[in-house]
Amino acid sequence: MKALYDVPAPAKLNLFLHITGRRADGYHLLQSVFVPIDWCDTLHFERRGDGRIVRHDLGEPLSEDDLCLRAARALQAASGTRLGADISILKEVPSGAGMGGGSSDAATVLIALNRLWGLGLNRAQLMRIGVTLGADVPFFLGTGPAWVEGIGEQLTPLALPAADYMVVKPPAHLPTREIFSSPLLVRDTKPAMISVFLAETTQCEARQGGAAGLFGRNDMQDAAQALCSDVGQAVELLEARFGHGRMTGSGSAVFARIGALEASDGEQLLELPAGWRARRCRSLESHPLRDWTPD
């Protein structure tokens, strides 16, 4: 195999995000449900025999030493391969959104180069590499929607049906460190149970026809809105149009669950300030590269 083209790296939404405590090393403990969505970056890979890793930016320029390069080098080091690659990246997922775009790109690099280089590493072996790159990377190496705990590395796969969401991304980037140091940040939410999440989600879907209602909350949202008015404005915009809105992750993107009729024309009915982005997305029942990695 010499090349792999048009390889997707899907973004994700945090359907809720609870902070349940803090470790001795300062890392916050969380509970969340991550779902991959059909808003994706696209990567292309060409094998090199000289061991070099070269990145080509086809759209938005990335930082000089981004997660994709770090992922490729980590895979080289872990496997001992002498092969290299040209990696071309077309960024579509906005940065600073809290949608895991960079982590997903890194995971796709690990999955694709494992295949391109013929390494044969299984999912657990790739996850051991991925967790050293970032807390969200293991999720994107998994099979699809997941219940997430710890600092993001403890994953329990969930079977969730596809659903439609409206995602709005203001241009602002959130100061993540300031969120975690804010007195408004909730750090002691009582741990939830998967069974309760599934039961309440099913009941809400039955009452609302699959459109509105979300389990739990995002414990970072109050602190984020105090630091960045755009987040509060985006939430209000979605609440006015769809009845609810929520921040995803620790970035500035917000989303609302929408029904089938709203999904057909929702973007056209949103009036956004200049520089804002909105996109109707559908969650994925499985990761698009699920079958590329042996379990």
mmCIF file of C-alpha atoms in Angstrom:
data_model
loop_
_atom_site.group_PDB
_atom_site.id
_atom_site.type_symbol
_atom_site.label_atom_id
_atom_site.label_comp_id
_atom_site.label_asym_id
_atom_site.label_seq_id
_atom_site.Cartn_x
_atom_site.Cartn_y
_atom_site.Cartn_z
ATOM 1 C CA MET A 1 0.000 0.000 0.000
ATOM 2 C CA LYS A 2 1.485 3.319 -1.104
ATOM 3 C CA ALA A 3 -1.206 5.869 -0.262
ATOM 4 C CA LEU A 4 -4.521 6.498 1.470
ATOM 5 C CA TYR A 5 -6.682 9.374 0.293
ATOM 6 C CA ASP A 6 -9.792 11.135 1.626
ATOM 7 C CA VAL A 7 -9.503 9.754 5.144
ATOM 8 C CA PRO A 8 -12.023 11.405 7.522
ATOM 9 C CA ALA A 9 -11.374 12.787 11.000
ATOM 10 C CA PRO A 10 -14.798 13.454 12.567
ATOM 11 C CA ALA A 11 -15.469 16.062 15.234
ATOM 12 C CA LYS A 12 -17.443 15.249 18.378
ATOM 13 C CA LEU A 13 -20.053 16.758 20.647
ATOM 14 C CA ASN A 14 -20.167 16.423 24.429
ATOM 15 C CA LEU A 15 -23.860 15.749 25.053
ATOM 16 C CA PHE A 16 -23.159 16.718 28.664
ATOM 17 C CA LEU A 17 -19.997 17.429 30.629
ATOM 18 C CA HIS A 18 -19.910 17.004 34.407
ATOM 19 C CA ILE A 19 -16.848 17.627 36.571
ATOM 20 C CA THR A 20 -16.997 15.217 39.479
ATOM 21 C CA GLY A 21 -13.746 15.984 41.276
ATOM 22 C CA ARG A 22 -10.072 16.687 40.936
ATOM 23 C CA ARG A 23 -6.995 14.483 41.110
ATOM 24 C CA ALA A 24 -3.978 15.184 43.270
ATOM 25 C CA ASP A 25 -2.024 16.226 40.161
ATOM 26 C CA GLY A 26 -4.586 18.933 39.350
ATOM 27 C CA TYR A 27 -6.389 17.163 36.497
ATOM 28 C CA HIS A 28 -10.170 17.407 36.709
ATOM 29 C CA LEU A 29 -12.248 14.226 36.721
ATOM 30 C CA LEU A 30 -15.191 14.254 34.373
ATOM 31 C CA GLN A 31 -18.157 12.353 33.107
ATOM 32 C CA SER A 32 -19.490 12.905 29.626
ATOM 33 C CA VAL A 33 -21.020 11.284 26.592
ATOM 34 C CA PHE A 34 -19.070 11.903 23.400
ATOM 35 C CA VAL A 35 -20.693 11.357 20.006
ATOM 36 C CA PRO A 36 -18.833 11.647 16.684
ATOM 37 C CA ILE A 37 -20.534 13.851 14.096
ATOM 38 C CA ASP A 38 -20.356 14.235 10.334
ATOM 39 C CA TRP A 39 -18.380 17.498 10.480
ATOM 40 C CA CYS A 40 -14.961 16.179 9.477
ATOM 41 C CA ASP A 41 -11.452 17.155 8.507
ATOM 42 C CA THR A 42 -10.005 15.239 5.551
ATOM 43 C CA LEU A 43 -6.486 13.779 5.484
ATOM 44 C CA HIS A 44 -4.379 12.192 2.732
ATOM 45 C CA PHE A 45 -1.366 9.946 3.315
ATOM 46 C CA GLU A 46 1.481 8.940 0.998
ATOM 47 C CA ARG A 47 4.151 6.527 2.177
ATOM 48 C CA ARG A 48 7.791 7.592 2.203
ATOM 49 C CA GLY A 49 10.794 5.293 2.405
ATOM 50 C CA ASP A 50 13.162 7.822 3.982
ATOM 51 C CA GLY A 51 11.493 7.973 7.393
ATOM 52 C CA ARG A 52 10.567 11.656 7.123
ATOM 53 C CA ILE A 53 7.183 12.943 8.286
ATOM 54 C CA VAL A 54 6.106 15.936 6.198
ATOM 55 C CA ARG A 55 2.811 17.782 6.705
ATOM 56 C CA HIS A 56 1.068 19.750 3.953
ATOM 57 C CA ASP A 57 -1.692 22.194 4.957
ATOM 58 C CA LEU A 58 -4.419 22.324 2.301
ATOM 59 C CA GLY A 59 -6.513 24.910 4.107
ATOM 60 C CA GLU A 60 -6.130 26.564 7.477
ATOM 61 C CA PRO A 61 -2.415 26.562 8.414
ATOM 62 C CA LEU A 62 -1.577 24.500 11.485
ATOM 63 C CA SER A 63 1.058 25.123 14.116
ATOM 64 C CA GLU A 64 4.579 24.008 13.299
ATOM 65 C CA ASP A 65 4.506 21.039 15.683
ATOM 66 C CA ASP A 66 0.852 20.050 15.796
ATOM 67 C CA LEU A 67 -0.714 16.850 17.152
ATOM 68 C CA CYS A 68 -0.650 15.171 13.749
ATOM 69 C CA LEU A 69 3.131 15.347 13.514
ATOM 70 C CA ARG A 70 3.489 14.307 17.140
ATOM 71 C CA ALA A 71 1.172 11.342 16.554
ATOM 72 C CA ALA A 72 3.121 10.156 13.514
ATOM 73 C CA ARG A 73 6.439 10.422 15.354
ATOM 74 C CA ALA A 74 5.044 8.630 18.399
ATOM 75 C CA LEU A 75 3.851 5.773 16.181
ATOM 76 C CA GLN A 76 7.266 5.588 14.526
ATOM 77 C CA ALA A 77 8.968 5.406 17.914
ATOM 78 C CA ALA A 78 6.574 2.813 19.335
ATOM 79 C CA SER A 79 6.747 0.520 16.292
ATOM 80 C CA GLY A 80 10.364 1.004 15.249
ATOM 81 C CA THR A 81 9.364 1.444 11.610
ATOM 82 C CA ARG A 82 11.760 3.168 9.235
ATOM 83 C CA LEU A 83 8.946 4.358 6.978
ATOM 84 C CA GLY A 84 7.715 7.943 6.784
ATOM 85 C CA ALA A 85 4.786 9.757 5.227
ATOM 86 C CA ASP A 86 3.522 12.877 3.542
ATOM 87 C CA ILE A 87 0.386 13.949 5.415
ATOM 88 C CA SER A 88 -1.952 16.469 3.758
ATOM 89 C CA ILE A 89 -4.701 17.996 5.890
ATOM 90 C CA LEU A 90 -7.798 19.907 4.833
ATOM 91 C CA LYS A 91 -9.188 21.538 7.990
ATOM 92 C CA GLU A 92 -12.960 21.943 8.131
ATOM 93 C CA VAL A 93 -13.635 21.570 11.870
ATOM 94 C CA PRO A 94 -13.060 24.980 13.495
ATOM 95 C CA SER A 95 -10.283 25.263 16.034
ATOM 96 C CA GLY A 96 -11.080 26.333 19.581
ATOM 97 C CA ALA A 97 -14.567 24.875 19.288
ATOM 98 C CA GLY A 98 -14.373 22.167 21.941
ATOM 99 C CA MET A 99 -15.200 19.636 19.217
ATOM 100 C CA GLY A 100 -11.917 17.730 19.345
ATOM 101 C CA GLY A 101 -10.723 18.550 15.833
ATOM 102 C CA GLY A 102 -7.001 18.357 16.606
ATOM 103 C CA SER A 103 -7.375 15.196 18.684
ATOM 104 C CA SER A 104 -9.419 13.559 15.939
ATOM 105 C CA ASP A 105 -6.773 14.436 13.345
ATOM 106 C CA ALA A 106 -4.120 12.833 15.558
ATOM 107 C CA ALA A 107 -6.208 9.681 15.974
ATOM 108 C CA THR A 108 -6.798 9.439 12.231
ATOM 109 C CA VAL A 109 -3.034 9.750 11.695
ATOM 110 C CA LEU A 110 -2.430 6.825 14.062
ATOM 111 C CA ILE A 111 -5.144 4.692 12.452
ATOM 112 C CA ALA A 112 -4.153 5.474 8.860
ATOM 113 C CA LEU A 113 -0.389 5.128 9.298
ATOM 114 C CA ASN A 114 -0.852 1.872 11.208
ATOM 115 C CA ARG A 115 -2.581 0.649 8.047
ATOM 116 C CA LEU A 116 -0.296 2.342 5.507
ATOM 117 C CA TRP A 117 2.866 1.108 7.180
ATOM 118 C CA GLY A 118 1.465 -2.394 7.726
ATOM 119 C CA LEU A 119 2.167 -2.318 11.470
ATOM 120 C CA GLY A 120 -0.829 -4.392 12.567
ATOM 121 C CA LEU A 121 -1.207 -2.704 15.974
ATOM 122 C CA ASN A 122 -4.538 -3.328 17.675
ATOM 123 C CA ARG A 123 -6.865 -0.736 19.196
ATOM 124 C CA ALA A 124 -5.492 -1.070 22.721
ATOM 125 C CA GLN A 125 -1.929 -0.567 21.479
ATOM 126 C CA LEU A 126 -2.922 2.569 19.546
ATOM 127 C CA MET A 127 -4.799 3.896 22.569
ATOM 128 C CA ARG A 128 -1.688 3.570 24.724
ATOM 129 C CA ILE A 129 0.040 5.863 22.247
ATOM 130 C CA GLY A 130 -2.961 8.144 21.883
ATOM 131 C CA VAL A 131 -3.396 8.885 25.579
ATOM 132 C CA THR A 132 0.131 10.336 25.673
ATOM 133 C CA LEU A 133 -0.927 12.877 23.037
ATOM 134 C CA GLY A 134 -4.111 14.174 24.657
ATOM 135 C CA ALA A 135 -7.093 13.144 26.759
ATOM 136 C CA ASP A 136 -9.553 13.198 23.818
ATOM 137 C CA VAL A 137 -7.410 11.147 21.418
ATOM 138 C CA PRO A 138 -8.435 7.704 22.812
ATOM 139 C CA PHE A 139 -12.101 8.449 22.087
ATOM 140 C CA PHE A 140 -11.342 8.998 18.401
ATOM 141 C CA LEU A 141 -9.458 5.689 18.351
ATOM 142 C CA GLY A 142 -12.575 3.928 19.616
ATOM 143 C CA THR A 143 -15.604 2.516 17.880
ATOM 144 C CA GLY A 144 -18.155 5.323 18.204
ATOM 145 C CA PRO A 145 -20.314 7.021 20.862
ATOM 146 C CA ALA A 146 -18.985 6.491 24.362
ATOM 147 C CA TRP A 147 -19.529 7.194 28.027
ATOM 148 C CA VAL A 148 -16.342 8.971 29.088
ATOM 149 C CA GLU A 149 -14.818 9.167 32.564
ATOM 150 C CA GLY A 150 -11.512 9.859 34.306
ATOM 151 C CA ILE A 151 -9.673 12.623 32.465
ATOM 152 C CA GLY A 152 -11.180 11.369 29.207
ATOM 153 C CA GLU A 153 -9.324 8.091 28.846
ATOM 154 C CA GLN A 154 -11.918 5.726 30.378
ATOM 155 C CA LEU A 155 -14.362 4.777 27.634
ATOM 156 C CA THR A 156 -17.507 2.645 27.684
ATOM 157 C CA PRO A 157 -18.993 2.214 24.185
ATOM 158 C CA LEU A 158 -22.656 3.196 23.831
ATOM 159 C CA ALA A 159 -25.179 2.207 21.187
ATOM 160 C CA LEU A 160 -26.877 5.515 20.390
ATOM 161 C CA PRO A 161 -29.079 6.164 17.367
ATOM 162 C CA ALA A 162 -28.070 8.936 14.973
ATOM 163 C CA ALA A 163 -29.553 12.337 15.782
ATOM 164 C CA ASP A 164 -29.540 15.821 14.259
ATOM 165 C CA TYR A 165 -27.884 18.837 15.872
ATOM 166 C CA MET A 166 -27.411 22.485 15.030
ATOM 167 C CA VAL A 167 -23.886 23.613 15.879
ATOM 168 C CA VAL A 168 -22.941 27.297 16.114
ATOM 169 C CA LYS A 169 -19.319 28.450 16.366
ATOM 170 C CA PRO A 170 -18.575 32.090 17.253
ATOM 171 C CA PRO A 171 -15.131 33.350 16.192
ATOM 172 C CA ALA A 172 -13.971 33.782 19.801
ATOM 173 C CA HIS A 173 -11.538 31.342 21.427
ATOM 174 C CA LEU A 174 -12.050 30.563 25.099
ATOM 175 C CA PRO A 175 -9.205 30.950 27.610
ATOM 176 C CA THR A 176 -9.359 27.362 28.901
ATOM 177 C CA ARG A 177 -6.986 27.964 31.807
ATOM 178 C CA GLU A 178 -9.174 30.804 33.016
ATOM 179 C CA ILE A 179 -12.248 28.570 32.852
ATOM 180 C CA PHE A 180 -10.575 25.987 35.077
ATOM 181 C CA SER A 181 -9.517 28.657 37.570
ATOM 182 C CA SER A 182 -12.897 30.424 37.619
ATOM 183 C CA PRO A 183 -14.882 30.444 40.882
ATOM 184 C CA LEU A 184 -17.961 29.756 38.725
ATOM 185 C CA LEU A 185 -16.630 26.366 37.631
ATOM 186 C CA VAL A 186 -18.588 23.507 39.176
ATOM 187 C CA ARG A 187 -16.203 20.794 40.384
ATOM 188 C CA ASP A 188 -18.352 18.550 42.556
ATOM 189 C CA THR A 189 -21.239 17.270 40.453
ATOM 190 C CA LYS A 190 -22.563 13.981 41.759
ATOM 191 C CA PRO A 191 -21.493 11.106 39.475
ATOM 192 C CA ALA A 192 -24.224 9.906 37.120
ATOM 193 C CA MET A 193 -24.993 6.392 35.941
ATOM 194 C CA ILE A 194 -25.110 5.172 32.360
ATOM 195 C CA SER A 195 -28.488 3.538 32.962
ATOM 196 C CA VAL A 196 -29.967 6.846 34.159
ATOM 197 C CA PHE A 197 -28.567 8.726 31.159
ATOM 198 C CA LEU A 198 -30.027 6.169 28.733
ATOM 199 C CA ALA A 199 -33.413 6.078 30.478
ATOM 200 C CA GLU A 200 -33.796 9.852 30.708
ATOM 201 C CA THR A 201 -32.627 10.354 27.125
ATOM 202 C CA THR A 202 -35.148 7.806 25.858
ATOM 203 C CA GLN A 203 -37.970 9.386 27.866
ATOM 204 C CA CYS A 204 -37.092 12.870 26.639
ATOM 205 C CA GLU A 205 -37.015 11.716 23.022
ATOM 206 C CA ALA A 206 -40.452 10.174 23.432
ATOM 207 C CA ARG A 207 -41.886 13.381 24.931
ATOM 208 C CA GLN A 208 -40.267 15.767 22.478
ATOM 209 C CA GLY A 209 -40.449 13.716 19.295
ATOM 210 C CA GLY A 210 -36.685 13.350 19.187
ATOM 211 C CA ALA A 211 -36.077 17.090 18.969
ATOM 212 C CA ALA A 212 -35.416 18.839 22.261
ATOM 213 C CA GLY A 213 -34.012 17.982 25.631
ATOM 214 C CA LEU A 214 -30.565 17.028 26.833
ATOM 215 C CA PHE A 215 -29.386 15.114 29.872
ATOM 216 C CA GLY A 216 -27.379 16.953 32.528
ATOM 217 C CA ARG A 217 -25.432 20.110 31.725
ATOM 218 C CA ASN A 218 -21.978 21.428 30.871
ATOM 219 C CA ASP A 219 -20.323 22.380 34.165
ATOM 220 C CA MET A 220 -17.979 24.757 32.324
ATOM 221 C CA GLN A 221 -20.719 26.810 30.709
ATOM 222 C CA ASP A 222 -21.343 29.406 33.438
ATOM 223 C CA ALA A 223 -17.626 30.163 33.720
ATOM 224 C CA ALA A 224 -17.273 30.281 29.929
ATOM 225 C CA GLN A 225 -20.186 32.680 29.498
ATOM 226 C CA ALA A 226 -18.742 34.998 32.143
ATOM 227 C CA LEU A 227 -15.422 35.064 30.283
ATOM 228 C CA CYS A 228 -16.788 35.225 26.714
ATOM 229 C CA SER A 229 -20.046 36.955 25.867
ATOM 230 C CA ASP A 230 -20.151 35.225 22.459
ATOM 231 C CA VAL A 231 -20.850 31.890 24.160
ATOM 232 C CA GLY A 232 -23.845 33.303 26.008
ATOM 233 C CA GLN A 233 -25.075 34.977 22.829
ATOM 234 C CA ALA A 234 -24.800 31.708 20.888
ATOM 235 C CA VAL A 235 -26.703 29.820 23.591
ATOM 236 C CA GLU A 236 -29.446 32.470 23.554
ATOM 237 C CA LEU A 237 -29.658 32.262 19.764
ATOM 238 C CA LEU A 238 -30.217 28.507 19.859
ATOM 239 C CA GLU A 239 -32.636 28.752 22.776
ATOM 240 C CA ALA A 240 -34.731 31.264 20.848
ATOM 241 C CA ARG A 241 -34.815 29.064 17.746
ATOM 242 C CA PHE A 242 -34.832 25.515 19.137
ATOM 243 C CA GLY A 243 -35.767 25.867 22.807
ATOM 244 C CA HIS A 244 -32.377 24.958 24.262
ATOM 245 C CA GLY A 245 -28.643 25.305 23.690
ATOM 246 C CA ARG A 246 -25.480 23.994 25.300
ATOM 247 C CA MET A 247 -21.735 24.473 25.076
ATOM 248 C CA THR A 248 -19.736 21.437 23.948
ATOM 249 C CA GLY A 249 -16.411 20.645 25.606
ATOM 250 C CA SER A 250 -14.347 23.624 26.742
ATOM 251 C CA GLY A 251 -14.490 25.544 23.453
ATOM 252 C CA SER A 252 -16.813 28.243 22.178
ATOM 253 C CA ALA A 253 -19.098 26.072 20.017
ATOM 254 C CA VAL A 254 -22.651 25.477 21.218
ATOM 255 C CA PHE A 255 -25.281 23.071 19.940
ATOM 256 C CA ALA A 256 -28.948 22.139 20.111
ATOM 257 C CA ARG A 257 -30.675 18.855 19.408
ATOM 258 C CA ILE A 258 -33.139 19.346 16.569
ATOM 259 C CA GLY A 259 -35.902 17.349 14.943
ATOM 260 C CA ALA A 260 -36.184 16.166 11.356
ATOM 261 C CA LEU A 261 -38.253 19.138 10.152
ATOM 262 C CA GLU A 262 -35.926 21.648 11.799
ATOM 263 C CA ALA A 263 -32.932 19.815 10.345
ATOM 264 C CA SER A 264 -34.162 20.501 6.819
ATOM 265 C CA ASP A 265 -34.137 24.285 7.116
ATOM 266 C CA GLY A 266 -32.511 25.168 10.443
ATOM 267 C CA GLU A 267 -29.397 26.818 9.044
ATOM 268 C CA GLN A 268 -31.418 29.146 6.829
ATOM 269 C CA LEU A 269 -33.523 30.306 9.785
ATOM 270 C CA LEU A 270 -30.548 31.286 11.924
ATOM 271 C CA GLU A 271 -29.436 34.906 11.700
ATOM 272 C CA LEU A 272 -25.778 34.943 12.675
ATOM 273 C CA PRO A 273 -23.417 37.823 13.357
ATOM 274 C CA ALA A 274 -20.591 38.334 10.869
ATOM 275 C CA GLY A 275 -17.824 35.776 11.195
ATOM 276 C CA TRP A 276 -19.966 33.159 12.947
ATOM 277 C CA ARG A 277 -20.429 29.660 11.540
ATOM 278 C CA ALA A 278 -23.425 27.350 11.785
ATOM 279 C CA ARG A 279 -23.810 23.830 10.520
ATOM 280 C CA ARG A 280 -26.466 21.167 10.760
ATOM 281 C CA CYS A 281 -24.719 17.977 11.834
ATOM 282 C CA ARG A 282 -25.771 14.390 12.305
ATOM 283 C CA SER A 283 -24.233 12.175 14.924
ATOM 284 C CA LEU A 284 -22.618 8.943 13.786
ATOM 285 C CA GLU A 285 -23.552 5.546 15.182
ATOM 286 C CA SER A 286 -19.967 4.377 14.691
ATOM 287 C CA HIS A 287 -16.592 5.922 13.900
ATOM 288 C CA PRO A 288 -16.060 5.949 10.093
ATOM 289 C CA LEU A 289 -12.680 4.182 10.537
ATOM 290 C CA ARG A 290 -13.966 1.664 13.059
ATOM 291 C CA ASP A 291 -13.024 -1.352 10.939
ATOM 292 C CA TRP A 292 -9.513 -0.108 10.129
ATOM 293 C CA THR A 293 -8.117 -1.199 13.494
ATOM 294 C CA PRO A 294 -8.258 -4.751 14.857
ATOM 295 C CA ASP A 295 -9.750 -5.117 18.325
#
